[in-house]
Coordinates of C-alpha atoms in Angstrom, one line a residue:
I1 CA 0.3 0.0 -0.2
L2 CA 3.4 2.1 0.7
R3 CA 4.5 4.4 -2.5
F4 CA 8.7 4.2 -2.4
Y5 CA 10.2 6.0 -4.6
S6 CA 13.5 5.0 -7.0
T7 CA 16.8 5.8 -5.2
E8 CA 18.7 5.9 -8.6
S9 CA 16.0 8.7 -9.9
I10 CA 16.5 10.8 -7.0
K11 CA 20.4 10.7 -7.2
T12 CA 20.3 11.9 -10.5
K13 CA 17.8 14.7 -9.8
R14 CA 19.3 15.5 -7.4
R15 CA 22.8 16.1 -9.7
I16 CA 20.9 17.9 -11.7
L17 CA 20.0 20.5 -9.4
L18 CA 23.2 20.7 -8.1
Q19 CA 24.7 21.2 -11.7
D20 CA 21.9 23.7 -12.6
R21 CA 21.6 26.0 -9.4
S22 CA 22.6 28.7 -11.0
K23 CA 19.7 28.5 -12.7
L24 CA 16.8 28.1 -10.2
P25 CA 15.1 30.7 -8.6
V26 CA 16.8 32.6 -5.8
H27 CA 14.1 33.3 -3.0
K28 CA 14.3 36.1 -0.5
Y29 CA 13.4 35.0 2.7
S30 CA 11.8 37.6 5.5
L31 CA 13.8 37.8 8.8
A32 CA 12.6 36.7 12.1
K33 CA 13.7 38.5 15.6
P34 CA 16.3 36.7 17.0
G35 CA 15.6 33.4 18.8
T36 CA 11.9 33.2 18.1
S37 CA 11.8 29.4 16.7
R38 CA 13.8 26.8 15.6
V39 CA 13.4 23.8 13.6
Y40 CA 15.7 20.5 13.8
V41 CA 15.9 17.8 11.1
W42 CA 16.3 14.1 10.8
G43 CA 16.5 10.9 8.7
L44 CA 16.2 10.3 4.6
A45 CA 18.1 13.6 2.9
E46 CA 17.9 12.3 -0.9
T47 CA 14.7 13.6 -1.2
G48 CA 15.2 16.7 -0.2
A49 CA 12.4 17.1 2.8
L50 CA 15.2 17.8 4.9
G51 CA 15.4 21.3 3.0
H52 CA 20.0 21.4 3.4
E53 CA 20.6 23.0 0.2
V54 CA 24.0 21.6 0.9
S55 CA 25.8 18.1 2.0
L56 CA 26.1 18.0 5.8
K57 CA 29.0 15.4 5.1
K58 CA 32.5 16.4 4.5
H59 CA 33.2 13.7 1.7
K60 CA 33.3 14.1 -2.2
K61 CA 29.5 13.0 -2.4
A62 CA 27.7 15.6 -4.1
Y63 CA 24.7 14.6 -1.8
T64 CA 24.1 13.3 1.6
A65 CA 21.8 10.1 1.4
Y66 CA 20.7 10.6 4.6
V67 CA 21.2 12.4 8.1
S68 CA 20.9 10.8 11.5
Y69 CA 20.7 13.0 14.3
P70 CA 18.9 16.4 14.7
T71 CA 20.5 19.0 12.9
R72 CA 19.4 23.1 12.8
L73 CA 17.7 24.0 9.7
S74 CA 19.1 27.3 8.1
F75 CA 15.7 28.2 6.7
A76 CA 14.4 28.2 9.6
E77 CA 17.0 30.7 11.3
K78 CA 16.0 33.3 8.2
C79 CA 12.0 33.6 9.5
D80 CA 10.0 32.3 12.2
I81 CA 7.8 28.9 11.8
L82 CA 4.9 28.8 12.9
D83 CA 3.7 25.2 12.2
V84 CA 5.4 21.8 9.8
A85 CA 4.3 19.2 8.5
C86 CA 5.9 16.0 6.8
G87 CA 4.6 13.8 4.0
Y88 CA 5.9 11.5 2.2
G89 CA 9.8 12.6 0.9
F90 CA 8.5 16.4 1.1
S91 CA 7.7 18.8 4.1
L92 CA 6.1 21.9 4.4
F93 CA 6.7 24.9 7.0
V94 CA 4.2 27.5 7.8
T95 CA 6.3 31.4 8.5
K96 CA 4.7 34.5 9.9
K97 CA 3.8 37.1 7.9
T98 CA 5.5 40.4 7.3
N99 CA 4.6 43.6 6.0
E100 CA 8.1 43.3 3.4
D101 CA 6.6 39.4 2.8
N102 CA 3.4 38.4 1.4
I103 CA 4.1 34.5 1.6
S104 CA 3.4 32.6 4.5
V105 CA 4.2 28.9 3.3
Y106 CA 7.0 27.0 1.9
G107 CA 7.8 23.7 0.4
T108 CA 10.9 21.4 0.2
G109 CA 11.5 18.1 -1.1
L110 CA 9.6 15.6 -3.7
N111 CA 7.2 17.7 -6.0
T112 CA 5.9 14.6 -8.4
D113 CA 2.6 15.3 -7.9
G114 CA 2.6 19.2 -7.5
Q115 CA 2.2 18.5 -3.6
I116 CA 3.9 21.8 -2.7
G117 CA 3.1 24.1 -5.9
F118 CA 4.3 24.5 -9.3
H119 CA 7.8 25.8 -9.6
K120 CA 10.1 25.8 -12.6
H121 CA 13.5 26.2 -13.8
L122 CA 14.5 29.4 -14.7
G123 CA 15.9 29.7 -18.6
A124 CA 14.7 29.0 -21.9
T125 CA 12.9 25.9 -20.8
N126 CA 11.1 26.4 -18.0
R127 CA 10.6 22.5 -17.0
P128 CA 9.4 22.0 -13.9
I129 CA 11.3 21.2 -10.9
H130 CA 10.2 17.5 -9.4
L131 CA 12.4 17.7 -6.1
L132 CA 13.2 20.7 -4.4
I133 CA 16.5 20.9 -2.1
Y134 CA 15.5 23.4 0.4
P135 CA 12.6 25.3 1.0
A136 CA 10.7 27.1 -1.8
P137 CA 7.8 29.6 -1.4
I138 CA 4.1 27.7 -2.3
V139 CA 2.2 30.9 -4.2
L140 CA -1.7 30.3 -3.3
P141 CA -4.1 31.4 -5.5
K142 CA -6.2 34.9 -4.6
L143 CA -9.8 35.2 -5.9
K144 CA -9.1 39.0 -5.5
Q145 CA -5.7 40.8 -6.3
N146 CA -5.3 42.4 -2.3
E147 CA -6.7 39.3 -1.0
E148 CA -4.5 38.7 2.1
I149 CA -4.1 35.2 3.0
R150 CA -2.5 34.1 6.0
I151 CA -2.1 30.4 6.6
V152 CA -2.1 29.2 10.3
K153 CA -2.3 25.4 9.6
V154 CA -0.9 22.5 7.1
A155 CA -1.3 19.1 6.6
A156 CA 0.8 16.2 4.5
G157 CA -0.5 13.7 3.5
R158 CA 1.3 10.7 0.4
A159 CA 1.9 13.2 -2.4
H160 CA -1.1 15.8 -1.2
S161 CA -1.2 18.7 0.9
L162 CA -4.0 21.2 2.9
F163 CA -3.3 24.8 4.0
L164 CA -5.9 26.3 6.0
S165 CA -6.4 29.9 6.4
D166 CA -7.4 31.9 9.8
V167 CA -10.8 32.4 8.1
G168 CA -11.2 28.5 7.6
C169 CA -10.7 29.1 4.0
V170 CA -8.5 25.4 3.0
Y171 CA -6.3 25.6 -0.2
A172 CA -6.1 21.7 -1.2
T173 CA -3.6 20.8 -4.2
G174 CA -1.2 17.7 -5.1
N175 CA -2.5 14.3 -6.2
N176 CA -6.4 13.6 -6.2
S177 CA -6.5 10.3 -7.7
F178 CA -9.1 9.2 -4.8
G179 CA -10.5 12.6 -4.1
Q180 CA -8.6 13.7 -1.6
C181 CA -8.2 17.3 -2.6
G182 CA -11.8 17.7 -2.4
R183 CA -12.6 17.7 -5.9
S184 CA -13.7 16.0 -9.0
V185 CA -11.2 12.8 -10.1
I186 CA -9.9 13.8 -13.8
A187 CA -8.3 11.0 -15.9
D188 CA -4.8 10.9 -16.8
E189 CA -4.3 14.8 -15.0
N190 CA -1.1 16.3 -14.8
Y191 CA -1.2 16.6 -11.2
L192 CA 2.7 18.8 -11.3
L193 CA 1.8 20.5 -14.5
S194 CA -1.8 21.6 -13.7
N195 CA -1.1 23.8 -10.2
Y196 CA -4.2 23.8 -9.1
F197 CA -5.8 24.7 -5.9
K198 CA -9.2 24.3 -4.5
R199 CA -10.5 26.2 -2.6
I200 CA -12.6 24.7 0.5
K201 CA -14.7 26.5 2.2
N202 CA -18.4 26.8 4.4
L203 CA -19.0 22.7 4.5
S204 CA -21.7 23.1 7.0
N205 CA -25.1 24.7 6.8
N206 CA -24.1 26.9 9.4
V207 CA -21.5 30.0 7.5
D208 CA -20.6 30.7 11.0
D209 CA -19.3 27.2 11.3
K210 CA -15.7 27.2 9.8
I211 CA -13.0 24.8 9.7
V212 CA -10.8 24.9 12.4
G213 CA -8.1 21.5 11.8
I214 CA -7.1 19.3 9.2
H215 CA -5.5 16.2 8.7
C216 CA -4.1 14.0 6.2
G217 CA -4.5 10.5 5.8
Q218 CA -2.2 8.6 3.1
D219 CA -4.8 9.4 0.0
H220 CA -7.6 11.3 2.0
S221 CA -8.3 14.2 4.2
I222 CA -10.0 14.9 7.2
F223 CA -11.6 18.8 8.1
Q224 CA -12.4 19.5 11.4
L225 CA -15.3 22.1 12.2
E226 CA -15.7 24.7 15.0
S227 CA -18.5 23.0 16.1
G228 CA -16.5 19.6 16.5
K229 CA -17.9 18.3 13.4
L230 CA -15.6 16.1 10.9
Y231 CA -16.0 16.0 7.5
A232 CA -13.9 13.9 5.0
C233 CA -13.2 13.3 1.5
G234 CA -10.9 10.9 -0.7
L235 CA -9.3 6.5 -0.5
G236 CA -12.2 4.7 1.5
A237 CA -11.0 1.5 1.2
D238 CA -10.2 0.6 4.6
G239 CA -12.8 2.3 6.2
Q240 CA -10.5 5.5 6.8
T241 CA -13.0 8.2 5.6
G242 CA -15.4 7.0 7.9
L243 CA -18.4 7.4 6.0
G244 CA -19.8 4.2 6.1
H245 CA -18.9 2.9 2.7
Y246 CA -15.4 1.6 1.1
N247 CA -15.8 3.7 -1.1
S248 CA -14.0 6.8 -2.4
T249 CA -15.5 10.2 -2.5
S250 CA -14.5 13.6 -3.9
T251 CA -17.0 15.8 -1.7
P252 CA -16.3 16.3 1.7
T253 CA -19.3 14.7 3.4
E254 CA -20.1 14.4 7.3
L255 CA -19.2 11.6 9.7
T256 CA -21.4 10.3 11.7
G257 CA -21.8 6.9 14.0
D258 CA -20.7 7.3 17.6
I259 CA -19.2 10.3 17.2
K260 CA -22.7 12.2 15.6
N261 CA -23.6 14.9 17.9
E262 CA -20.4 14.8 19.8
K263 CA -17.4 17.6 19.5
I264 CA -14.4 16.3 18.1
I265 CA -11.7 18.3 18.8
K266 CA -8.7 15.9 17.3
V267 CA -8.7 13.5 14.4
T268 CA -5.3 11.7 13.6
G269 CA -4.0 8.8 11.6
T270 CA -0.7 8.9 9.4
C271 CA -2.1 5.6 7.4
D272 CA -5.3 4.1 7.6
T273 CA -6.5 4.2 10.8
M274 CA -8.0 7.0 12.4
L275 CA -8.4 7.8 15.7
A276 CA -10.6 11.1 17.2
L277 CA -11.1 12.7 20.3
N278 CA -13.5 14.4 22.0
D279 CA -14.3 17.5 24.4
K280 CA -14.6 14.7 27.2
G281 CA -11.7 12.9 26.5
E282 CA -13.5 10.1 24.8
V283 CA -11.6 8.0 22.2
F284 CA -13.8 7.2 18.9
G285 CA -12.1 5.2 15.7
F286 CA -12.8 3.8 12.4
G287 CA -10.4 2.6 9.5
N288 CA -8.2 -0.4 9.7
T289 CA -8.0 -2.7 12.8
E290 CA -6.4 -5.6 11.2
Y291 CA -4.0 -5.4 14.5
G292 CA -6.9 -4.4 17.0
Q293 CA -6.4 -1.1 16.4
L294 CA -9.4 -0.3 17.1
L295 CA -10.0 -2.9 20.0
N296 CA -13.0 -4.9 18.4
N297 CA -11.3 -8.3 19.3
N298 CA -9.7 -9.2 15.5
E299 CA -14.2 -9.2 14.7
T300 CA -13.6 -7.8 11.3
S301 CA -10.3 -5.5 9.9
Q302 CA -11.4 -3.1 8.6
I303 CA -14.4 -0.3 10.0
H304 CA -16.5 2.0 7.9
T305 CA -18.1 4.1 10.5
P306 CA -17.1 5.5 13.9
I307 CA -17.2 3.7 17.0
H308 CA -16.3 4.5 20.4
L309 CA -13.4 2.7 22.3
P310 CA -14.9 2.1 25.7
Q311 CA -11.9 0.2 26.7
T312 CA -10.2 3.4 26.5
S313 CA -11.6 4.9 29.2
K314 CA -11.0 3.3 32.3
F315 CA -7.5 5.2 31.8
G316 CA -8.8 8.2 32.7
K317 CA -9.6 11.3 30.6
I318 CA -7.7 11.5 27.2
I319 CA -6.0 14.5 26.6
D320 CA -3.8 13.3 23.0
I321 CA -3.8 10.6 20.6
A322 CA -2.3 9.1 17.7
A323 CA -2.0 6.3 15.3
G324 CA 0.6 4.9 13.1
G325 CA 0.8 1.8 10.3
S326 CA -0.5 -0.3 13.0
Y327 CA -0.3 0.7 16.5
C328 CA -2.3 3.4 18.4
L329 CA -1.2 5.6 21.0
M330 CA -2.9 8.2 24.1
L331 CA -2.7 10.4 26.7
N332 CA -4.5 10.7 29.8
E333 CA -4.6 13.9 31.7
C334 CA -1.7 12.5 34.6
G335 CA 0.7 12.5 31.1
E336 CA 0.5 8.3 31.5
V337 CA 1.3 7.2 27.6
F338 CA -0.2 4.0 26.8
I339 CA 0.0 2.4 23.4
W340 CA -1.4 -1.0 21.5
G341 CA -1.6 -2.8 18.1
Y342 CA 1.6 -4.3 16.7
G343 CA 5.0 -3.3 15.9
I344 CA 7.8 -1.8 17.8
L345 CA 5.7 -0.5 20.7
G346 CA 7.9 1.0 22.9
L347 CA 7.7 -1.7 25.5
G348 CA 10.7 -4.0 24.5
P349 CA 12.5 -6.3 22.1
N350 CA 10.0 -8.9 23.1
V351 CA 6.5 -7.7 22.8
E352 CA 5.6 -6.9 19.3
Q353 CA 1.4 -6.8 20.0
Y354 CA -0.7 -6.1 22.5
S355 CA -4.9 -6.4 22.5
E356 CA -5.2 -3.2 24.5
P357 CA -3.6 -0.6 26.1
K358 CA -0.7 -1.3 27.9
Q359 CA 1.4 1.7 29.8
I360 CA 4.9 2.5 28.8
P361 CA 6.6 3.5 32.0
A362 CA 6.2 6.9 32.9
T363 CA 10.2 6.5 33.7
L364 CA 11.4 6.0 30.0
F365 CA 10.0 9.6 29.1
G366 CA 12.3 11.2 32.2
R367 CA 10.6 10.7 35.1
N368 CA 13.2 9.8 38.3
D369 CA 14.3 10.8 41.5
F370 CA 15.8 14.1 40.2
H371 CA 12.4 15.3 37.8
P372 CA 9.5 13.3 39.5
N373 CA 6.9 15.4 38.4
T374 CA 7.8 14.9 34.5
F375 CA 4.8 14.0 32.6
V376 CA 4.1 13.3 28.9
K377 CA 2.2 16.4 27.4
S378 CA 2.0 15.4 23.6
I379 CA 2.5 12.5 21.6
Y380 CA 3.0 11.7 17.6
C381 CA 3.6 9.1 14.8
G382 CA 4.8 8.1 12.1
I383 CA 4.1 5.1 10.2
S384 CA 6.4 2.9 12.1
H385 CA 7.9 5.0 14.7
A386 CA 6.6 7.1 17.6
G387 CA 7.7 10.6 20.2
A388 CA 6.8 12.3 22.9
I389 CA 7.5 15.5 24.2
N390 CA 7.7 16.1 28.2
N391 CA 6.7 19.2 30.3
L392 CA 10.3 19.7 30.1
G393 CA 10.7 20.3 26.5
D394 CA 12.6 16.7 25.8
A395 CA 11.5 14.5 22.7
Y396 CA 11.2 10.8 23.2
M397 CA 11.9 8.4 20.0
W398 CA 11.0 4.4 19.5
G399 CA 10.4 2.9 16.9
R400 CA 12.1 1.3 13.0
N401 CA 14.5 4.0 12.5
K402 CA 14.8 3.5 8.8
F403 CA 17.2 6.3 7.8
G404 CA 18.1 7.3 11.0
C405 CA 14.6 9.1 11.4
L406 CA 14.6 8.5 15.3
G407 CA 17.6 11.1 15.4
F408 CA 20.0 8.3 17.8
G409 CA 23.2 8.8 15.1
D410 CA 22.5 5.3 13.5
T411 CA 19.9 3.2 12.0
K412 CA 19.2 0.6 14.6
N413 CA 15.8 -0.2 15.8
Q414 CA 15.0 1.5 19.0
Y415 CA 12.6 -1.0 21.1
F416 CA 11.8 1.8 24.0
P417 CA 11.8 5.2 24.1
L418 CA 15.0 7.2 24.3
K419 CA 15.9 10.9 24.5
T420 CA 16.9 12.8 21.5
A421 CA 19.5 14.8 21.5
V422 CA 17.7 18.6 20.6
N423 CA 19.4 21.1 21.5
A424 CA 16.4 23.0 22.2
S425 CA 13.2 23.0 23.8
V426 CA 10.7 21.3 21.8
M427 CA 7.4 21.9 21.0
K428 CA 6.2 19.9 18.4
L429 CA 7.4 17.0 16.4
C430 CA 6.1 15.6 12.9
C431 CA 6.3 12.0 11.7
G432 CA 7.2 11.6 8.1
V433 CA 7.4 7.8 6.8
D434 CA 11.2 8.4 7.1
H435 CA 12.2 11.7 8.5
T436 CA 10.8 13.2 11.2
L437 CA 10.8 17.5 11.9
A438 CA 10.8 19.1 15.4
L439 CA 9.3 22.4 15.9
C440 CA 11.5 24.0 18.9
K441 CA 12.0 27.4 21.1
P442 CA 15.5 28.1 22.5
F443 CA 16.5 27.8 25.5
I444 CA 17.6 31.5 26.1

């Protein structure tokens, strides 16, 4: 189900880019105040997703295959970063707008489907760029010439992207093979050349019920309204759209089931298993449950309608959730982390499957005699690796360490949470399929 990219083609494209750098457009970034934000990146670098313009290793190779340790992104030193997102081989950044710069969204990495906008080589050919090695501005379409667009959130799927503005308008671009961009599917469409952004707004009959949250699965999109309603579109083969069927849909449609009349405050899922959290701290789920991710005793491998997961209630009020490719995480109000499903669960090398939520010991997240009040405040999932941030601003990672995406300086799998050496206070982690971003603030 995963889409893998050719390493050889990436190397070739990167060499071409390095040879033709004089023909690439030059972008001017707005300057941020010293110490406002930092971004650390690590994992696969060949796709350009890390945004490093030059090689980090001092050897003769023209590129760095991967970076296995957290590295400061120089682009983030030039502007104030507000949000980040990881797609499959690409990254998105939201910057604070200034009077001098009207651009607030940047992207880097794979652009095979126009998921980071339309970019072209300078010169006579004007060929589209399939891969960018450092962040470039994404120009969003305006209805009026003087319209001001302020993006506040971004989300990235396998090959499509969503951008949410402060007025509740979503801009969707990239691959639309299953209607994940909220528009009709066009046969044989060239997404890279089309440069099409779909504007999505006013999904509810109530015009005041604006979109406040966006989320991308692999090939589907979910929109969260201020009222707590959810709307979805895209691939539904595993029930991941939660619309009561397994078909694809190109029109954002409201989810019902057990979340009907519930105020959903978060929805998450990196692949095709989706979790939703309401304002009372109750957990709901839909989509793939091949490994018991939805706690249904393996009665079925797919659930197309949101269901309540009552087994999660005995662990107290849940304040955060995350879902990977074959496992799920939740965090209660006491700062305790629970995990279930299949994979490297953070419970040691001998535990690869749990059919019900199991707590990961708090000591693995920094609680000890010197810091007895340490607790986890947020959790994150990639497809096969996971992370958590405690109240001290420390990031802990575990799971499959493909291309060094855990940030430990090697590529060995990590079977229990281990602190990642990020030289800043981590505010948000974003786990891609093989790279990781950390949005941070400096200690001083």
